[in-house]
Amino acid sequence: MCDKCSENLHQPVAPSRRSVMFFATSALGLALGGTALAKEAKAPPKPQNVLSPDAALKRLMEGNARYVSGVSRRHDFTHEREALVGGQNPYAAVLSCADSRIAPEYAFDTGRGDLFVCRVAGNFAGEETVASMEYTVAVLGTPLIMVLGHDSCGAVDATIKSLKDDKPLPGHIPSLVSAIAPAVKAAAQQSGNALDNAIRQNVIDNVAKLKSAAPILNAAVEQGKLKVLGGIYRLRTGTVELLAQA
């Protein structure tokens, strides 16, 4: 054997660009697929959060009942911080309005690591929110998503007024109007309070959007691993009223 061949045998072989891309793609597929092997290798930091969609909803609403009655549990945040250093496994995800009066963690009397929360004025599912919900379902195994609207929503009210007056709002606020406008226009055909109807329709529309979001969320719904529903938070009482599921 020549000296050069002998040297080559002892030299580390640098991976090709194609092989690097292959392994990166494979790793991403495993992460998004949430394989059983990965789950077996690492126990969830909060085992009590491993629930079915129905059990997750029951737990969520029991928490809201405690919050409404003023008997919220005392949470050991020190222990929860320690348990969650290495990961998370929230039992529910919430798409909520950014309104300062709406705090899902309080409204459902939850501890750290229990809820995966996305908040935006008008609680609508934009591209980034859909991606975030895909992450919590595919990677973290979250079995429940709630779209949480609330009464007297300023974003929905501003959309109604902007469309009525045909007057664009300043800055980047028109992006909120564009997202909420379909619900406002659909609700305009309904009888009753225009704002209340639009708030409700906006929740219904975004529940439908998340349930049908391919390829991750719709598949999880079809397989019975995920439930997506909507609710309205009442500012005066703190009660979350569930909307009838389609």
XYZ file of N, CA and C in Angstrom:
738
model
N 0.860 -1.201 0.000
C 0.000 0.000 0.000
C 0.889 1.242 0.000
N 0.551 2.235 -0.796
C 1.369 3.430 -0.873
C 1.202 4.273 0.375
N 2.213 5.137 0.635
C 2.168 5.980 1.828
C 0.962 6.895 1.828
N 0.621 7.395 0.646
C -0.512 8.332 0.550
C -1.816 7.650 0.874
N -2.001 6.397 0.397
C -3.235 5.657 0.690
C -3.326 5.367 2.164
N -2.173 5.023 2.765
C -2.166 4.721 4.191
C -2.570 5.933 5.000
N -2.065 7.101 4.593
C -2.419 8.338 5.290
C -3.902 8.617 5.173
N -4.478 8.376 4.002
C -5.899 8.651 3.783
C -6.788 7.801 4.674
N -6.328 6.576 4.970
C -7.131 5.701 5.813
C -7.263 6.251 7.221
N -6.295 7.017 7.653
C -6.297 7.557 9.005
C -6.843 8.969 9.072
N -7.164 9.526 7.955
C -7.703 10.880 7.925
C -9.217 10.841 8.095
N -9.809 11.690 8.965
C -11.272 11.733 9.075
C -11.896 12.204 7.780
N -12.953 11.556 7.372
C -13.607 11.906 6.116
C -14.661 12.977 6.379
N -14.518 14.113 5.767
C -15.487 15.193 5.948
C -16.794 14.828 5.259
N -17.920 15.019 5.937
C -19.200 14.677 5.324
C -19.489 15.582 4.137
N -20.122 15.028 3.126
C -20.479 15.829 1.963
C -21.641 16.750 2.301
N -21.818 17.766 1.468
C -22.914 18.704 1.671
C -24.255 17.979 1.594
N -24.343 16.997 0.681
C -25.595 16.251 0.525
C -25.906 15.434 1.775
N -24.866 14.793 2.367
C -25.111 13.981 3.558
C -25.506 14.848 4.743
N -24.886 16.031 4.848
C -25.247 16.954 5.929
C -26.714 17.358 5.816
N -27.123 17.677 4.599
C -28.520 18.072 4.380
C -29.457 16.916 4.676
N -29.048 15.696 4.326
C -29.892 14.527 4.569
C -30.120 14.317 6.051
N -29.015 14.395 6.836
C -29.154 14.167 8.269
C -29.914 15.304 8.949
N -29.735 16.518 8.473
C -30.473 17.649 9.034
C -31.960 17.493 8.781
N -32.293 17.084 7.552
C -33.698 16.869 7.201
C -34.301 15.743 8.024
N -33.533 14.682 8.218
C -34.010 13.541 9.000
C -34.270 13.952 10.435
N -33.357 14.760 10.999
C -33.519 15.211 12.385
C -34.770 16.057 12.528
N -35.005 16.947 11.547
C -36.196 17.788 11.600
C -37.448 16.940 11.503
N -37.409 15.926 10.631
C -38.568 15.048 10.499
C -38.870 14.323 11.778
N -37.833 13.879 12.484
C -38.040 13.189 13.752
C -38.616 14.131 14.791
N -38.120 15.380 14.793
C -38.614 16.347 15.777
C -40.072 16.665 15.547
N -40.431 16.953 14.303
C -41.816 17.314 14.004
C -42.735 16.111 14.118
N -42.203 14.929 13.873
C -43.031 13.741 13.970
C -43.321 13.334 15.396
N -42.499 13.820 16.354
C -42.723 13.468 17.738
C -42.729 11.962 17.925
N -41.688 11.280 17.479
C -41.659 9.831 17.488
C -41.726 9.270 18.887
N -42.244 8.046 18.976
C -42.374 7.381 20.279
C -41.006 7.157 20.898
N -39.994 6.898 20.041
C -38.658 6.658 20.539
C -38.141 7.856 21.311
N -38.366 9.070 20.767
C -37.903 10.275 21.439
C -38.619 10.464 22.762
N -39.905 10.161 22.791
C -40.676 10.341 24.012
C -40.246 9.349 25.080
N -39.868 8.123 24.658
C -39.437 7.110 25.612
C -38.067 7.447 26.178
N -37.242 8.080 25.370
C -35.885 8.378 25.794
C -35.848 9.451 26.861
N -36.828 10.345 26.873
C -36.821 11.444 27.816
C -38.211 11.622 28.415
N -38.309 11.396 29.702
C -39.605 11.522 30.378
C -40.049 12.970 30.397
N -41.346 13.238 30.270
C -41.843 14.619 30.300
C -41.584 15.251 31.661
N -41.214 16.526 31.706
C -40.913 17.186 32.980
C -42.118 17.269 33.908
N -43.333 17.309 33.328
C -44.550 17.322 34.148
C -45.452 16.183 33.668
N -45.260 14.982 34.220
C -46.031 13.813 33.756
C -47.539 14.011 33.827
N -47.993 14.822 34.777
C -49.431 15.045 34.916
C -50.017 15.818 33.743
N -49.150 16.361 32.891
C -49.617 17.098 31.710
C -49.838 16.203 30.491
N -49.533 14.917 30.617
C -49.749 13.987 29.509
C -51.209 13.539 29.576
N -52.055 14.185 28.769
C -53.503 13.985 28.847
C -54.108 13.778 27.468
N -55.323 13.242 27.443
C -56.101 13.172 26.217
C -56.700 14.550 25.962
N -57.157 14.838 24.747
C -57.785 16.134 24.484
C -58.958 16.436 25.413
N -59.822 15.455 25.664
C -60.974 15.682 26.534
C -60.552 15.930 27.979
N -59.558 15.177 28.446
C -59.072 15.363 29.813
C -58.407 16.732 29.966
N -57.714 17.168 28.918
C -57.076 18.489 28.951
C -58.123 19.595 29.037
N -59.202 19.451 28.287
C -60.272 20.445 28.332
C -60.926 20.474 29.716
N -61.157 19.313 30.277
C -61.759 19.229 31.611
C -60.880 19.929 32.637
N -59.596 19.675 32.572
C -58.664 20.305 33.512
C -58.623 21.818 33.312
N -58.641 22.251 32.069
C -58.613 23.680 31.773
C -59.830 24.386 32.365
N -61.010 23.813 32.174
C -62.234 24.445 32.644
C -62.390 24.353 34.158
N -61.850 23.311 34.760
C -61.846 23.241 36.224
C -60.984 24.355 36.797
N -59.881 24.650 36.116
C -59.033 25.758 36.540
C -59.745 27.090 36.429
N -60.511 27.271 35.350
C -61.267 28.512 35.199
C -62.321 28.650 36.287
N -62.941 27.542 36.671
C -63.949 27.576 37.736
C -63.317 28.014 39.055
N -62.117 27.547 39.344
C -61.419 27.974 40.567
C -61.099 29.457 40.506
N -60.642 29.908 39.342
C -60.299 31.324 39.160
C -61.518 32.217 39.369
N -62.649 31.819 38.802
C -63.879 32.603 38.927
C -64.338 32.683 40.383
N -64.198 31.580 41.095
C -64.666 31.550 42.497
C -63.648 32.132 43.476
N -62.464 32.472 42.985
C -61.459 33.100 43.834
C -60.706 32.143 44.725
N -60.628 30.870 44.343
C -59.919 29.872 45.162
C -58.802 29.225 44.347
N -58.029 30.024 43.665
C -56.923 29.507 42.859
C -55.914 28.777 43.742
N -55.283 27.759 43.164
C -54.313 26.966 43.906
C -53.004 27.728 44.117
N -52.284 27.314 45.147
C -50.953 27.856 45.370
C -49.982 27.028 44.552
N -49.218 27.672 43.687
C -48.294 26.971 42.812
C -46.864 27.086 43.338
N -46.177 25.964 43.363
C -44.792 25.918 43.816
C -43.887 26.272 42.645
N -43.674 27.553 42.445
C -42.913 27.993 41.288
C -41.445 27.570 41.355
N -40.901 27.429 42.567
C -39.507 27.002 42.692
C -39.327 25.596 42.143
N -40.189 24.686 42.550
C -40.119 23.308 42.069
C -40.384 23.255 40.569
N -41.363 24.044 40.089
C -41.702 24.031 38.669
C -40.554 24.548 37.819
N -39.870 25.560 38.304
C -38.714 26.074 37.553
C -37.658 24.989 37.402
N -37.381 24.280 38.481
C -36.367 23.233 38.442
C -36.769 22.103 37.498
N -38.046 21.729 37.553
C -38.516 20.621 36.717
C -38.492 20.955 35.241
N -38.649 22.243 34.931
C -38.798 22.641 33.535
C -37.514 23.116 32.869
N -36.413 23.046 33.586
C -35.151 23.500 33.005
C -34.817 22.731 31.722
N -35.084 21.425 31.738
C -34.695 20.603 30.600
C -35.736 20.423 29.523
N -36.927 21.008 29.675
C -37.952 20.843 28.644
C -39.324 21.289 29.114
N -40.317 20.995 28.298
C -41.693 21.394 28.602
C -42.660 20.422 27.943
N -43.827 20.271 28.542
C -44.900 19.481 27.928
C -46.256 20.044 28.362
N -46.604 21.238 27.830
C -47.877 21.869 28.184
C -49.070 21.008 27.795
N -50.102 21.018 28.642
C -51.272 20.186 28.343
C -52.292 20.917 27.484
N -52.115 22.222 27.283
C -53.024 22.984 26.420
C -52.296 24.184 25.832
N -52.762 24.602 24.659
C -52.253 25.807 24.015
C -53.413 26.796 23.895
N -53.110 28.071 24.038
C -54.148 29.100 23.983
C -53.720 30.211 23.032
N -54.588 30.524 22.091
C -54.411 31.705 21.237
C -55.305 32.779 21.820
N -54.704 33.779 22.434
C -55.446 34.789 23.186
C -55.188 36.181 22.637
N -56.080 37.088 22.976
C -55.875 38.497 22.648
C -54.749 39.053 23.511
N -54.068 40.074 23.015
C -52.976 40.709 23.753
C -53.484 41.690 24.803
N -54.782 41.884 24.878
C -55.398 42.782 25.871
C -54.823 42.505 27.260
N -54.395 43.568 27.960
C -53.738 43.408 29.264
C -54.642 42.811 30.329
N -55.959 42.825 30.076
C -56.899 42.265 31.053
C -57.079 40.765 30.897
N -56.513 40.203 29.835
C -56.676 38.779 29.556
C -55.348 38.081 29.834
N -55.332 37.198 30.810
C -54.117 36.443 31.145
C -54.495 34.969 31.276
N -54.294 34.180 30.219
C -54.713 32.783 30.250
C -54.165 31.984 31.430
N -52.910 32.240 31.798
C -52.329 31.492 32.911
C -53.111 31.706 34.204
N -53.620 32.932 34.407
C -54.460 33.213 35.577
C -55.875 32.688 35.374
N -56.435 32.960 34.206
C -57.831 32.609 33.939
C -58.094 31.124 34.063
N -57.058 30.295 33.811
C -57.227 28.847 33.917
C -56.462 28.274 35.117
N -55.977 29.156 35.985
C -55.311 28.757 37.225
C -54.266 27.682 36.962
N -53.290 28.018 36.152
C -52.262 27.054 35.757
C -50.899 27.433 36.314
N -49.998 26.468 36.309
C -48.632 26.713 36.731
C -47.724 26.892 35.537
N -46.460 27.094 35.799
C -45.481 27.221 34.717
C -45.407 25.903 33.953
N -45.279 26.003 32.648
C -45.151 24.806 31.833
C -46.461 24.124 31.496
N -47.587 24.674 31.969
C -48.891 24.060 31.706
C -49.518 24.533 30.402
N -49.323 25.813 30.068
C -49.956 26.382 28.881
C -48.908 26.908 27.912
N -49.159 26.667 26.626
C -48.354 27.239 25.547
C -49.210 28.364 24.970
N -48.824 29.611 25.220
C -49.694 30.744 24.915
C -49.140 31.626 23.802
N -49.994 31.908 22.812
C -49.698 32.897 21.770
C -50.693 34.039 21.946
N -50.194 35.271 21.970
C -51.096 36.413 22.169
C -50.881 37.460 21.080
N -51.986 37.918 20.520
C -51.953 38.975 19.514
C -53.287 39.706 19.581
N -53.268 41.018 19.375
C -54.502 41.795 19.410
C -55.499 41.234 18.413
N -56.668 40.833 18.907
C -57.686 40.266 18.035
C -57.644 38.752 17.943
N -56.737 38.121 18.690
C -56.616 36.651 18.751
C -56.890 35.926 17.427
N -56.130 36.323 16.398
C -56.266 35.661 15.098
C -55.003 34.857 14.795
N -55.159 33.829 13.991
C -54.051 32.928 13.676
C -53.348 33.354 12.397
N -52.311 34.166 12.531
C -51.470 34.507 11.389
C -50.496 33.374 11.113
N -49.653 33.541 10.127
C -48.727 32.479 9.725
C -47.817 32.059 10.866
N -47.290 33.039 11.620
C -46.385 32.718 12.714
C -47.110 31.977 13.830
N -48.364 32.344 14.067
C -49.130 31.676 15.116
C -49.439 30.235 14.726
N -49.817 30.029 13.479
C -50.074 28.661 13.010
C -48.805 27.820 13.181
N -47.661 28.388 12.819
C -46.390 27.669 12.961
C -46.108 27.352 14.429
N -46.398 28.291 15.307
C -46.180 28.068 16.734
C -47.071 26.944 17.256
N -48.320 26.924 16.796
C -49.232 25.871 17.216
C -48.807 24.516 16.638
N -48.254 24.523 15.435
C -47.727 23.284 14.869
C -46.593 22.752 15.739
N -45.774 23.664 16.210
C -44.646 23.263 17.063
C -45.130 22.624 18.359
N -46.085 23.267 19.023
C -46.522 22.730 20.312
C -47.230 21.387 20.163
N -47.911 21.187 19.041
C -48.612 19.915 18.818
C -47.637 18.822 18.378
N -46.800 19.120 17.378
C -45.926 18.098 16.799
C -44.732 17.764 17.673
N -44.153 18.762 18.317
C -42.931 18.551 19.086
C -43.202 18.350 20.579
N -44.120 19.142 21.129
C -44.385 19.067 22.565
C -45.539 18.134 22.918
N -46.300 17.723 21.907
C -47.385 16.778 22.143
C -48.616 17.365 22.794
N -48.844 18.653 22.628
C -49.999 19.307 23.246
C -51.301 18.811 22.605
N -52.287 18.371 23.428
C -53.501 17.762 22.878
C -54.690 18.700 22.682
N -54.540 19.969 23.089
C -55.691 20.882 23.058
C -55.251 22.289 22.676
N -56.003 22.913 21.769
C -55.799 24.325 21.440
C -57.106 25.060 21.667
N -57.048 26.158 22.405
C -58.221 27.004 22.580
C -57.962 28.384 22.000
N -58.876 28.843 21.134
C -58.848 30.223 20.652
C -59.723 31.013 21.613
N -59.131 31.960 22.322
C -59.829 32.665 23.394
C -60.068 34.133 23.043
N -61.318 34.438 22.712
C -61.705 35.824 22.505
C -62.204 36.419 23.812
N -62.608 37.665 23.786
C -63.154 38.282 25.006
C -64.102 39.405 24.630
N -65.017 39.699 25.538
C -65.969 40.777 25.245
C -65.260 42.130 25.258
N -65.869 43.099 24.569
C -65.324 44.456 24.447
C -63.922 44.480 23.830
N -63.675 43.611 22.869
C -62.351 43.541 22.248
C -62.078 44.794 21.414
N -61.027 45.528 21.780
C -60.705 46.776 21.099
C -60.277 46.570 19.660
N -59.566 45.474 19.386
C -59.094 45.213 18.016
C -60.266 44.951 17.083
N -61.242 44.184 17.559
C -62.418 43.898 16.731
C -63.247 45.171 16.552
N -63.390 45.942 17.616
C -64.165 47.195 17.542
C -63.512 48.178 16.571
N -62.184 48.260 16.617
C -61.464 49.158 15.711
C -61.643 48.718 14.264
N -61.690 47.410 14.034
C -61.903 46.894 12.684
C -63.284 47.262 12.172
N -64.287 47.126 13.023
C -65.664 47.490 12.648
C -65.729 48.956 12.237
N -65.129 49.817 13.039
C -65.179 51.261 12.771
C -64.385 51.625 11.525
N -63.230 50.972 11.333
C -62.402 51.269 10.163
C -63.127 50.888 8.872
N -63.791 49.752 8.893
C -64.522 49.303 7.699
C -65.749 50.182 7.456
N -66.409 50.555 8.535
C -67.613 51.377 8.409
C -67.294 52.765 7.862
N -66.198 53.358 8.388
C -65.823 54.709 7.976
C -64.950 54.724 6.730
N -64.535 53.519 6.288
C -63.624 53.402 5.143
C -62.400 54.282 5.345
N -61.856 54.196 6.575
C -60.724 55.031 6.950
C -59.617 54.154 7.518
N -58.469 54.089 6.829
C -57.368 53.246 7.320
C -56.800 53.779 8.633
N -56.375 52.876 9.491
C -55.790 53.245 10.772
C -54.292 53.470 10.603
N -53.644 54.176 11.522
C -52.227 54.522 11.365
C -51.278 53.348 11.597
N -50.020 53.562 11.200
C -48.969 52.597 11.471
C -49.219 51.239 10.836
N -48.949 50.186 11.611
C -49.121 48.818 11.135
C -50.462 48.222 11.559
N -51.299 49.040 12.177
C -52.594 48.545 12.666
C -53.473 48.008 11.537
N -53.391 48.542 10.304
C -54.196 47.967 9.214
C -53.999 46.467 9.020
N -52.835 45.926 9.432
C -52.621 44.483 9.303
C -53.578 43.716 10.218
N -53.897 44.304 11.369
C -54.881 43.689 12.266
C -56.271 43.751 11.637
N -56.571 44.895 11.048
C -57.869 45.072 10.402
C -58.064 44.048 9.288
N -57.029 43.854 8.483
C -57.125 42.893 7.378
C -57.395 41.482 7.875
N -56.786 41.137 8.996
C -56.938 39.783 9.529
C -58.317 39.558 10.142
N -58.869 40.590 10.762
C -60.144 40.461 11.471
C -61.339 40.794 10.581
N -61.096 41.507 9.487
C -62.171 41.976 8.611
C -63.116 40.875 8.129
N -62.634 39.689 7.725
C -63.567 38.661 7.253
C -64.630 38.290 8.293
N -64.228 38.211 9.549
C -65.183 37.883 10.610
C -66.185 39.009 10.808
N -65.701 40.245 10.738
C -66.582 41.407 10.907
C -67.612 41.453 9.786
N -67.188 41.200 8.566
C -68.111 41.235 7.431
C -69.137 40.107 7.512
N -68.709 38.936 7.950
C -69.645 37.818 8.086
C -70.655 38.086 9.190
N -70.190 38.686 10.293
C -71.070 38.964 11.430
C -72.056 40.083 11.128
N -71.731 40.917 10.148
C -72.613 42.040 9.809
C -73.965 41.560 9.304
N -74.025 40.306 8.853
C -75.279 39.749 8.339
C -76.145 39.167 9.462
N -75.600 39.151 10.685
C -76.297 38.549 11.815
C -77.073 39.604 12.602
N -78.139 39.181 13.241
C -78.914 40.097 14.074
C -78.292 40.179 15.466
N -78.535 41.259 16.154
C -77.992 41.412 17.494
C -76.869 42.427 17.540
N -76.105 42.413 18.629
C -75.017 43.364 18.843
C -73.879 43.103 17.858
N -73.516 44.112 17.084
C -72.507 43.945 16.036
C -71.144 43.549 16.591
N -70.731 44.167 17.694
C -69.422 43.864 18.271
C -69.395 42.452 18.850
N -70.405 42.097 19.610
C -70.460 40.751 20.194
C -70.465 39.676 19.105
N -71.224 39.923 18.049
C -71.300 38.956 16.946
C -69.954 38.799 16.243
N -69.267 39.938 16.053
C -67.973 39.895 15.365
C -66.914 39.200 16.213
N -66.941 39.436 17.515
C -65.997 38.775 18.429
C -66.183 37.263 18.372
N -67.434 36.857 18.427
C -67.738 35.422 18.374
C -67.339 34.815 17.027
N -67.668 35.514 15.948
C -67.349 35.003 14.611
C -65.843 34.908 14.406
N -65.117 35.856 14.951
C -63.662 35.850 14.827
C -63.057 34.617 15.502
N -63.607 34.241 16.648
C -63.142 33.028 17.326
C -63.475 31.800 16.485
N -64.705 31.732 16.005
C -65.147 30.590 15.196
C -64.275 30.433 13.949
N -63.986 31.546 13.286
C -63.185 31.499 12.059
C -61.776 30.988 12.325
N -61.185 31.419 13.432
C -59.809 31.025 13.718
C -59.704 29.608 14.264
N -60.756 29.136 14.903
C -60.809 27.721 15.271
C -60.796 26.883 13.993
N -61.632 27.272 13.029
C -61.705 26.545 11.756
C -60.368 26.588 11.019
N -59.697 27.726 11.077
C -58.414 27.860 10.380
C -57.372 26.928 10.978
N -57.308 26.860 12.291
C -56.324 26.006 12.935
C -56.651 24.526 12.736
N -57.921 24.184 12.807
C -58.321 22.779 12.633
C -57.983 22.263 11.244
N -58.023 23.140 10.255
C -57.801 22.728 8.867
C -56.379 22.982 8.378
N -55.508 23.500 9.258
C -54.150 23.848 8.835
C -53.336 22.592 8.523
N -53.013 22.422 7.251
C -52.236 21.262 6.802
C -50.746 21.604 6.815
N -49.890 20.613 6.995
C -50.210 19.181 7.105
C -50.246 18.661 8.539
N -49.919 19.503 9.519
C -49.713 19.008 10.884
C -50.977 19.020 11.734
N -51.613 20.189 11.845
C -52.739 20.302 12.766
C -53.952 19.506 12.302
N -54.265 19.583 11.011
C -55.440 18.840 10.536
C -55.257 17.334 10.696
N -54.032 16.865 10.519
C -53.759 15.434 10.686
C -53.935 15.017 12.140
N -53.463 15.845 13.065
C -53.600 15.534 14.488
C -55.067 15.504 14.900
N -55.868 16.417 14.337
C -57.305 16.439 14.621
C -57.958 15.166 14.098
N -57.636 14.801 12.864
C -58.229 13.613 12.244
C -57.870 12.334 12.993
N -56.686 12.308 13.577
C -56.226 11.129 14.310
C -56.729 11.104 15.751
N -57.462 12.145 16.160
C -57.991 12.193 17.519
C -56.969 12.580 18.566
N -55.802 13.069 18.129
C -54.758 13.468 19.066
C -54.886 14.920 19.491
N -55.709 15.674 18.772
C -55.824 17.109 19.028
C -57.271 17.556 18.946
N -57.647 18.447 19.867
C -58.953 19.091 19.822
C -58.715 20.596 19.759
N -59.425 21.263 18.853
C -59.331 22.718 18.718
C -60.717 23.300 18.945
N -60.824 24.233 19.875
C -62.128 24.833 20.171
C -61.964 26.293 20.542
N -63.110 26.955 20.731
C -63.083 28.376 21.032
C -63.831 28.721 22.300
N -63.477 29.852 22.867
C -64.148 30.335 24.066
C -64.143 31.845 24.115
N -65.045 32.393 24.926
C -65.117 33.838 25.133
C -64.893 34.127 26.615
N -63.909 34.960 26.911
C -63.623 35.362 28.287
C -64.476 36.571 28.640
N -65.206 36.468 29.748
C -66.054 37.566 30.202
C -65.299 38.415 31.218
N -65.075 39.661 30.866
C -64.275 40.549 31.700
C -64.848 40.738 33.102
N -66.156 40.824 33.213
C -66.776 41.114 34.505
C -66.660 39.951 35.481
N -66.793 38.729 35.001
C -66.805 37.576 35.892
C -65.540 36.716 35.813
N -64.818 36.799 34.717
C -63.671 35.936 34.520
C -64.033 34.574 33.957
N -65.304 34.366 33.698
C -65.773 33.081 33.163
C -65.381 32.932 31.692
N -64.942 31.738 31.327
C -64.696 31.407 29.931
C -65.862 30.563 29.446
N -66.595 31.114 28.479
C -67.748 30.410 27.924
C -67.327 29.707 26.638
N -67.462 28.395 26.622
C -67.087 27.620 25.452
C -68.103 27.799 24.336
N -67.605 27.895 23.116
C -68.490 27.991 21.963
C -68.798 26.577 21.457
N -69.991 26.397 20.975
C -70.405 25.082 20.479
C -69.466 24.660 19.363
N -69.038 23.411 19.400
C -68.126 22.890 18.372
C -68.885 22.466 17.140
N -68.311 22.763 15.987
C -68.935 22.400 14.725
C -68.826 20.915 14.501
